[in-house]
Amino acid sequence: MMTSMRNMGRLAVVVLAMSVVATCTPGRVESTVTAASGATPAPGATLVPSPTARPTTRPSPPPPTAAATTPPTPTTEPTPQRSATADLSGVGSPCPATLPIKPDYARYVLSDDPWPTPDPAAPVPLSLADPLPEAERNTGYPYGSDGSGRYLLHNGLDMVIEDERWAGAVADGMVVVARDDVDELFGWRCDWYGELVVIRLDELWAGRPVYALYGHIRDVQVFEGQRVQRGDPVARQGTAGVAVVAHLHLEVRVGENTFGATQNPLLWVEPPAGSGVIAGRLIDPDGHAWQGITVTLIDRSGTADFTNTWSYLDDPQHLIRPSAGYAENFVFGPVAAGSYDVYTKIQGVEYRQPIEVADGQVSVVEMVTEPYQTPTPEP
């Protein structure tokens, strides 16, 4: 049975006007965004369908006389059909006829529609084990980014470890996929992950199934239909599929095992002891999300380097999804517990928001910018 994230709580940040007012109540911090004019900081195998049952004939016994008899009618056994409630979570889609084309992701623009708002009634994400503790995480290619224009939109978390340790199961569950995706679609295209494992977790989130996907792996230690427990060896990081260096690609899929059902794994995987996570919202006054904006985390003690991330990009399929409870469009994590400023600069205006990160908690920050200013055409 999984437990909630260690001392999980929400440190909520509520945006008011352009002044700072802080009041504290247990488990909640309220403050506002401040616009400042300070300097910018430096910062597998192919599925084989079951064969259709063959017709069988059952002739009647020979009659005692030579009188003609009517030949028996062949009896056809019906082909088994999947029920409407059959579990298809382990079945990929057919491979598309053409490879996907990288969209032209727009940066420093607002979403067409208003961004979702946080649902305070939504349960917090499940508390999942880190599959590769102490692994280095690729902060230059976070969830919802395209790696500064180099790649397709990222819908997972990449981890790299120097040794040959096993990636462990994030929670108790059932293995529904443990094979290659050469002839099945589980990602952007077929043979995207190369080798993958998908575990359907025992614990539901808001009554919906949750799946953990391990991609680009090797030395798979599990099989389809196997039950695993939290921490059991699953596989080693690898270079299967489109990977160019050995790493583990982890996805969290909510509701269904599809490429468009992911959420940011940083909000689901427990941070190391002594650290937390920041879930941020960067929106305009009408609630539209800023896309592809550089956001900087500044340690107020001055002892740690600046950390950059980017607000979620969008694509024609709207593959990037925020969590219901946080409705975030950028995330920092894991972050050592302490005092920080979240900083960004949009259309010449600087925004700086103080935030406290607590051990084992998700701290929430919301930054509301000035309205979008249409650039003045050059004469």
mmCIF file of N, CA and C in Angstrom, residues 271-362:
data_model
loop_
_atom_site.group_PDB
_atom_site.id
_atom_site.type_symbol
_atom_site.label_atom_id
_atom_site.label_comp_id
_atom_site.label_asym_id
_atom_site.label_seq_id
_atom_site.Cartn_x
_atom_site.Cartn_y
_atom_site.Cartn_z
ATOM 1 N N PRO A 271 10.499 13.453 -3.358
ATOM 2 C CA PRO A 271 11.815 14.093 -3.381
ATOM 3 C C PRO A 271 12.707 13.484 -2.312
ATOM 4 N N PRO A 272 14.022 13.603 -2.461
ATOM 5 C CA PRO A 272 14.921 13.088 -1.422
ATOM 6 C C PRO A 272 14.689 13.798 -0.094
ATOM 7 N N ALA A 273 15.123 13.159 0.979
ATOM 8 C CA ALA A 273 14.993 13.767 2.302
ATOM 9 C C ALA A 273 15.680 15.127 2.321
ATOM 10 N N GLY A 274 15.017 16.094 2.939
ATOM 11 C CA GLY A 274 15.564 17.434 3.031
ATOM 12 C C GLY A 274 15.248 18.322 1.853
ATOM 13 N N SER A 275 14.390 17.870 0.956
ATOM 14 C CA SER A 275 14.054 18.662 -0.230
ATOM 15 C C SER A 275 12.564 18.600 -0.513
ATOM 16 N N GLY A 276 12.115 19.497 -1.380
ATOM 17 C CA GLY A 276 10.717 19.549 -1.792
ATOM 18 C C GLY A 276 10.621 19.855 -3.270
ATOM 19 N N VAL A 277 9.451 20.262 -3.700
ATOM 20 C CA VAL A 277 9.169 20.543 -5.107
ATOM 21 C C VAL A 277 8.396 21.849 -5.184
ATOM 22 N N ILE A 278 8.615 22.611 -6.259
ATOM 23 C CA ILE A 278 7.864 23.839 -6.512
ATOM 24 C C ILE A 278 7.000 23.629 -7.746
ATOM 25 N N ALA A 279 5.694 23.821 -7.609
ATOM 26 C CA ALA A 279 4.761 23.793 -8.732
ATOM 27 C C ALA A 279 4.325 25.223 -9.004
ATOM 28 N N GLY A 280 4.587 25.716 -10.208
ATOM 29 C CA GLY A 280 4.340 27.119 -10.498
ATOM 30 C C GLY A 280 3.334 27.349 -11.600
ATOM 31 N N ARG A 281 2.677 28.496 -11.510
ATOM 32 C CA ARG A 281 1.744 28.948 -12.538
ATOM 33 C C ARG A 281 2.204 30.319 -13.017
ATOM 34 N N LEU A 282 2.352 30.460 -14.335
ATOM 35 C CA LEU A 282 2.749 31.725 -14.950
ATOM 36 C C LEU A 282 1.680 32.074 -15.973
ATOM 37 N N ILE A 283 0.826 33.042 -15.620
ATOM 38 C CA ILE A 283 -0.356 33.334 -16.423
ATOM 39 C C ILE A 283 -0.527 34.839 -16.588
ATOM 40 N N ASP A 284 -1.405 35.221 -17.529
ATOM 41 C CA ASP A 284 -1.749 36.633 -17.693
ATOM 42 C C ASP A 284 -3.018 36.925 -16.895
ATOM 43 N N PRO A 285 -3.488 38.178 -16.844
ATOM 44 C CA PRO A 285 -4.666 38.490 -16.025
ATOM 45 C C PRO A 285 -5.927 37.729 -16.416
ATOM 46 N N ASP A 286 -6.006 37.251 -17.657
ATOM 47 C CA ASP A 286 -7.177 36.497 -18.100
ATOM 48 C C ASP A 286 -7.014 34.991 -17.910
ATOM 49 N N GLY A 287 -5.929 34.568 -17.288
ATOM 50 C CA GLY A 287 -5.745 33.156 -17.000
ATOM 51 C C GLY A 287 -5.130 32.342 -18.113
ATOM 52 N N HIS A 288 -4.597 32.994 -19.142
ATOM 53 C CA HIS A 288 -3.911 32.271 -20.211
ATOM 54 C C HIS A 288 -2.472 31.996 -19.792
ATOM 55 N N ALA A 289 -1.981 30.805 -20.099
ATOM 56 C CA ALA A 289 -0.644 30.399 -19.667
ATOM 57 C C ALA A 289 0.418 30.911 -20.629
ATOM 58 N N TRP A 290 1.506 31.418 -20.059
ATOM 59 C CA TRP A 290 2.673 31.777 -20.858
ATOM 60 C C TRP A 290 3.434 30.502 -21.204
ATOM 61 N N GLN A 291 3.836 30.378 -22.479
ATOM 62 C CA GLN A 291 4.469 29.154 -22.963
ATOM 63 C C GLN A 291 5.927 29.412 -23.343
ATOM 64 N N GLY A 292 6.793 28.480 -22.943
ATOM 65 C CA GLY A 292 8.193 28.556 -23.328
ATOM 66 C C GLY A 292 8.962 29.691 -22.696
ATOM 67 N N ILE A 293 8.555 30.124 -21.504
ATOM 68 C CA ILE A 293 9.204 31.233 -20.814
ATOM 69 C C ILE A 293 10.289 30.685 -19.884
ATOM 70 N N THR A 294 11.466 31.303 -19.892
ATOM 71 C CA THR A 294 12.515 30.932 -18.948
ATOM 72 C C THR A 294 12.148 31.431 -17.556
ATOM 73 N N VAL A 295 12.179 30.528 -16.587
ATOM 74 C CA VAL A 295 11.897 30.856 -15.190
ATOM 75 C C VAL A 295 13.120 30.447 -14.376
ATOM 76 N N THR A 296 13.553 31.331 -13.482
ATOM 77 C CA THR A 296 14.786 31.112 -12.729
ATOM 78 C C THR A 296 14.491 30.997 -11.241
ATOM 79 N N LEU A 297 15.120 30.016 -10.603
ATOM 80 C CA LEU A 297 15.014 29.842 -9.160
ATOM 81 C C LEU A 297 16.310 30.336 -8.520
ATOM 82 N N ILE A 298 16.191 31.291 -7.595
ATOM 83 C CA ILE A 298 17.343 31.936 -6.977
ATOM 84 C C ILE A 298 17.355 31.608 -5.489
ATOM 85 N N ASP A 299 18.450 31.034 -5.031
ATOM 86 C CA ASP A 299 18.625 30.739 -3.611
ATOM 87 C C ASP A 299 18.890 32.052 -2.882
ATOM 88 N N ARG A 300 18.019 32.419 -1.962
ATOM 89 C CA ARG A 300 18.138 33.711 -1.282
ATOM 90 C C ARG A 300 19.338 33.760 -0.347
ATOM 91 N N SER A 301 19.868 32.601 0.036
ATOM 92 C CA SER A 301 21.067 32.601 0.874
ATOM 93 C C SER A 301 22.329 32.850 0.064
ATOM 94 N N GLY A 302 22.226 32.710 -1.251
ATOM 95 C CA GLY A 302 23.374 32.935 -2.112
ATOM 96 C C GLY A 302 24.359 31.792 -2.162
ATOM 97 N N THR A 303 24.030 30.666 -1.567
ATOM 98 C CA THR A 303 24.973 29.546 -1.521
ATOM 99 C C THR A 303 24.819 28.579 -2.686
ATOM 100 N N ALA A 304 23.720 28.644 -3.399
ATOM 101 C CA ALA A 304 23.482 27.718 -4.511
ATOM 102 C C ALA A 304 23.391 28.488 -5.820
ATOM 103 N N ASP A 305 23.721 27.819 -6.910
ATOM 104 C CA ASP A 305 23.639 28.439 -8.225
ATOM 105 C C ASP A 305 22.184 28.647 -8.628
ATOM 106 N N PHE A 306 21.993 29.575 -9.579
ATOM 107 C CA PHE A 306 20.672 29.737 -10.172
ATOM 108 C C PHE A 306 20.278 28.450 -10.892
ATOM 109 N N THR A 307 18.985 28.161 -10.906
ATOM 110 C CA THR A 307 18.449 27.024 -11.647
ATOM 111 C C THR A 307 17.382 27.531 -12.600
ATOM 112 N N ASN A 308 17.486 27.151 -13.863
ATOM 113 C CA ASN A 308 16.502 27.564 -14.862
ATOM 114 C C ASN A 308 15.590 26.405 -15.243
ATOM 115 N N THR A 309 14.348 26.737 -15.519
ATOM 116 C CA THR A 309 13.443 25.810 -16.177
ATOM 117 C C THR A 309 12.611 26.622 -17.151
ATOM 118 N N TRP A 310 11.630 25.984 -17.773
ATOM 119 C CA TRP A 310 10.816 26.657 -18.776
ATOM 120 C C TRP A 310 9.356 26.300 -18.568
ATOM 121 N N SER A 311 8.489 27.260 -18.809
ATOM 122 C CA SER A 311 7.058 26.965 -18.731
ATOM 123 C C SER A 311 6.678 26.044 -19.883
ATOM 124 N N TYR A 312 5.630 25.244 -19.649
ATOM 125 C CA TYR A 312 5.241 24.215 -20.606
ATOM 126 C C TYR A 312 4.944 24.807 -21.983
ATOM 127 N N LEU A 313 5.458 24.123 -22.997
ATOM 128 C CA LEU A 313 5.073 24.421 -24.369
ATOM 129 C C LEU A 313 3.779 23.683 -24.702
ATOM 130 N N ASP A 314 3.172 24.075 -25.811
ATOM 131 C CA ASP A 314 1.979 23.381 -26.295
ATOM 132 C C ASP A 314 2.285 22.816 -27.667
ATOM 133 N N ASP A 315 1.482 21.887 -28.115
ATOM 134 C CA ASP A 315 1.628 21.317 -29.444
ATOM 135 C C ASP A 315 0.238 21.050 -29.998
ATOM 136 N N PRO A 316 0.121 20.744 -31.296
ATOM 137 C CA PRO A 316 -1.215 20.564 -31.887
ATOM 138 C C PRO A 316 -2.060 19.496 -31.208
ATOM 139 N N GLN A 317 -1.433 18.498 -30.581
ATOM 140 C CA GLN A 317 -2.197 17.445 -29.917
ATOM 141 C C GLN A 317 -2.438 17.727 -28.436
ATOM 142 N N HIS A 318 -1.913 18.821 -27.929
ATOM 143 C CA HIS A 318 -2.075 19.195 -26.509
ATOM 144 C C HIS A 318 -1.669 18.031 -25.606
ATOM 145 N N LEU A 319 -0.451 17.538 -25.810
ATOM 146 C CA LEU A 319 0.007 16.348 -25.105
ATOM 147 C C LEU A 319 0.449 16.618 -23.674
ATOM 148 N N ILE A 320 0.740 17.865 -23.348
ATOM 149 C CA ILE A 320 1.232 18.182 -22.015
ATOM 150 C C ILE A 320 0.053 18.555 -21.129
ATOM 151 N N ARG A 321 -0.047 17.879 -19.982
ATOM 152 C CA ARG A 321 -1.199 18.057 -19.100
ATOM 153 C C ARG A 321 -0.748 18.485 -17.705
ATOM 154 N N PRO A 322 -1.367 19.506 -17.130
ATOM 155 C CA PRO A 322 -1.070 19.841 -15.737
ATOM 156 C C PRO A 322 -1.820 18.906 -14.796
ATOM 157 N N SER A 323 -1.390 18.864 -13.555
ATOM 158 C CA SER A 323 -2.126 18.105 -12.549
ATOM 159 C C SER A 323 -3.375 18.883 -12.155
ATOM 160 N N ALA A 324 -4.393 18.168 -11.706
ATOM 161 C CA ALA A 324 -5.661 18.827 -11.371
ATOM 162 C C ALA A 324 -5.527 19.735 -10.160
ATOM 163 N N GLY A 325 -4.777 19.287 -9.168
ATOM 164 C CA GLY A 325 -4.697 20.047 -7.929
ATOM 165 C C GLY A 325 -3.836 21.282 -8.009
ATOM 166 N N TYR A 326 -2.786 21.240 -8.841
ATOM 167 C CA TYR A 326 -1.858 22.364 -8.929
ATOM 168 C C TYR A 326 -2.063 23.205 -10.186
ATOM 169 N N ALA A 327 -2.548 22.609 -11.260
ATOM 170 C CA ALA A 327 -2.744 23.318 -12.535
ATOM 171 C C ALA A 327 -1.496 24.100 -12.908
ATOM 172 N N GLU A 328 -0.338 23.464 -12.720
ATOM 173 C CA GLU A 328 0.949 24.123 -12.923
ATOM 174 C C GLU A 328 1.311 24.208 -14.393
ATOM 175 N N ASN A 329 2.212 25.128 -14.722
ATOM 176 C CA ASN A 329 2.821 25.096 -16.049
ATOM 177 C C ASN A 329 4.335 25.262 -15.989
ATOM 178 N N PHE A 330 4.919 25.130 -14.797
ATOM 179 C CA PHE A 330 6.357 24.894 -14.653
ATOM 180 C C PHE A 330 6.601 24.264 -13.288
ATOM 181 N N VAL A 331 7.702 23.521 -13.181
ATOM 182 C CA VAL A 331 8.026 22.802 -11.944
ATOM 183 C C VAL A 331 9.532 22.856 -11.722
ATOM 184 N N PHE A 332 9.935 23.069 -10.476
ATOM 185 C CA PHE A 332 11.316 22.884 -10.047
ATOM 186 C C PHE A 332 11.357 21.709 -9.070
ATOM 187 N N GLY A 333 12.325 20.805 -9.254
ATOM 188 C CA GLY A 333 12.452 19.752 -8.273
ATOM 189 C C GLY A 333 13.510 18.733 -8.643
ATOM 190 N N PRO A 334 14.042 18.049 -7.625
ATOM 191 C CA PRO A 334 13.864 18.397 -6.216
ATOM 192 C C PRO A 334 14.668 19.634 -5.853
ATOM 193 N N VAL A 335 14.181 20.373 -4.859
ATOM 194 C CA VAL A 335 14.797 21.615 -4.402
ATOM 195 C C VAL A 335 15.089 21.469 -2.913
ATOM 196 N N ALA A 336 16.313 21.784 -2.503
ATOM 197 C CA ALA A 336 16.660 21.711 -1.083
ATOM 198 C C ALA A 336 15.775 22.656 -0.292
ATOM 199 N N ALA A 337 15.321 22.214 0.866
ATOM 200 C CA ALA A 337 14.471 23.056 1.705
ATOM 201 C C ALA A 337 15.184 24.371 2.003
ATOM 202 N N GLY A 338 14.432 25.471 1.915
ATOM 203 C CA GLY A 338 15.031 26.778 2.154
ATOM 204 C C GLY A 338 14.210 27.888 1.546
ATOM 205 N N SER A 339 14.804 29.085 1.480
ATOM 206 C CA SER A 339 14.132 30.288 0.982
ATOM 207 C C SER A 339 14.656 30.625 -0.410
ATOM 208 N N TYR A 340 13.730 30.932 -1.308
ATOM 209 C CA TYR A 340 14.085 31.174 -2.701
ATOM 210 C C TYR A 340 13.267 32.332 -3.261
ATOM 211 N N ASP A 341 13.723 32.832 -4.408
ATOM 212 C CA ASP A 341 12.944 33.725 -5.248
ATOM 213 C C ASP A 341 12.713 33.026 -6.576
ATOM 214 N N VAL A 342 11.482 33.119 -7.085
ATOM 215 C CA VAL A 342 11.179 32.669 -8.437
ATOM 216 C C VAL A 342 11.142 33.916 -9.308
ATOM 217 N N TYR A 343 11.921 33.917 -10.369
ATOM 218 C CA TYR A 343 12.130 35.128 -11.168
ATOM 219 C C TYR A 343 11.868 34.845 -12.642
ATOM 220 N N THR A 344 11.279 35.820 -13.318
ATOM 221 C CA THR A 344 11.170 35.765 -14.768
ATOM 222 C C THR A 344 11.059 37.182 -15.305
ATOM 223 N N LYS A 345 11.261 37.320 -16.583
ATOM 224 C CA LYS A 345 11.160 38.620 -17.252
ATOM 225 C C LYS A 345 10.409 38.422 -18.554
ATOM 226 N N ILE A 346 9.306 39.152 -18.705
ATOM 227 C CA ILE A 346 8.455 39.020 -19.886
ATOM 228 C C ILE A 346 8.151 40.409 -20.425
ATOM 229 N N GLN A 347 8.429 40.620 -21.685
ATOM 230 C CA GLN A 347 8.154 41.885 -22.369
ATOM 231 C C GLN A 347 8.724 43.073 -21.585
ATOM 232 N N GLY A 348 9.943 42.898 -21.119
ATOM 233 C CA GLY A 348 10.648 43.969 -20.444
ATOM 234 C C GLY A 348 10.290 44.177 -18.989
ATOM 235 N N VAL A 349 9.344 43.429 -18.452
ATOM 236 C CA VAL A 349 8.919 43.578 -17.059
ATOM 237 C C VAL A 349 9.435 42.387 -16.261
ATOM 238 N N GLU A 350 10.063 42.677 -15.108
ATOM 239 C CA GLU A 350 10.598 41.632 -14.251
ATOM 240 C C GLU A 350 9.602 41.289 -13.148
ATOM 241 N N TYR A 351 9.523 39.997 -12.837
ATOM 242 C CA TYR A 351 8.637 39.504 -11.789
ATOM 243 C C TYR A 351 9.471 38.641 -10.850
ATOM 244 N N ARG A 352 9.318 38.886 -9.562
ATOM 245 C CA ARG A 352 10.086 38.148 -8.572
ATOM 246 C C ARG A 352 9.156 37.767 -7.423
ATOM 247 N N GLN A 353 9.112 36.475 -7.111
ATOM 248 C CA GLN A 353 8.203 35.971 -6.089
ATOM 249 C C GLN A 353 8.969 35.168 -5.041
ATOM 250 N N PRO A 354 8.957 35.579 -3.775
ATOM 251 C CA PRO A 354 9.602 34.770 -2.735
ATOM 252 C C PRO A 354 8.789 33.521 -2.434
ATOM 253 N N ILE A 355 9.491 32.454 -2.091
ATOM 254 C CA ILE A 355 8.810 31.201 -1.781
ATOM 255 C C ILE A 355 9.663 30.385 -0.816
ATOM 256 N N GLU A 356 8.998 29.682 0.072
ATOM 257 C CA GLU A 356 9.662 28.792 1.018
ATOM 258 C C GLU A 356 9.440 27.346 0.568
ATOM 259 N N VAL A 357 10.511 26.581 0.535
ATOM 260 C CA VAL A 357 10.437 25.165 0.193
ATOM 261 C C VAL A 357 10.636 24.360 1.468
ATOM 262 N N ALA A 358 9.690 23.486 1.766
ATOM 263 C CA ALA A 358 9.735 22.676 2.982
ATOM 264 C C ALA A 358 10.024 21.223 2.637
ATOM 265 N N ASP A 359 10.625 20.531 3.569
ATOM 266 C CA ASP A 359 10.990 19.131 3.394
ATOM 267 C C ASP A 359 9.761 18.277 3.093
ATOM 268 N N GLY A 360 9.793 17.579 1.957
ATOM 269 C CA GLY A 360 8.736 16.638 1.614
ATOM 270 C C GLY A 360 7.451 17.257 1.141
ATOM 271 N N GLN A 361 7.442 18.564 0.854
ATOM 272 C CA GLN A 361 6.209 19.226 0.453
ATOM 273 C C GLN A 361 6.311 19.800 -0.957
ATOM 274 N N VAL A 362 5.145 20.030 -1.556
ATOM 275 C CA VAL A 362 5.047 20.757 -2.814
ATOM 276 C C VAL A 362 4.626 22.181 -2.483
#
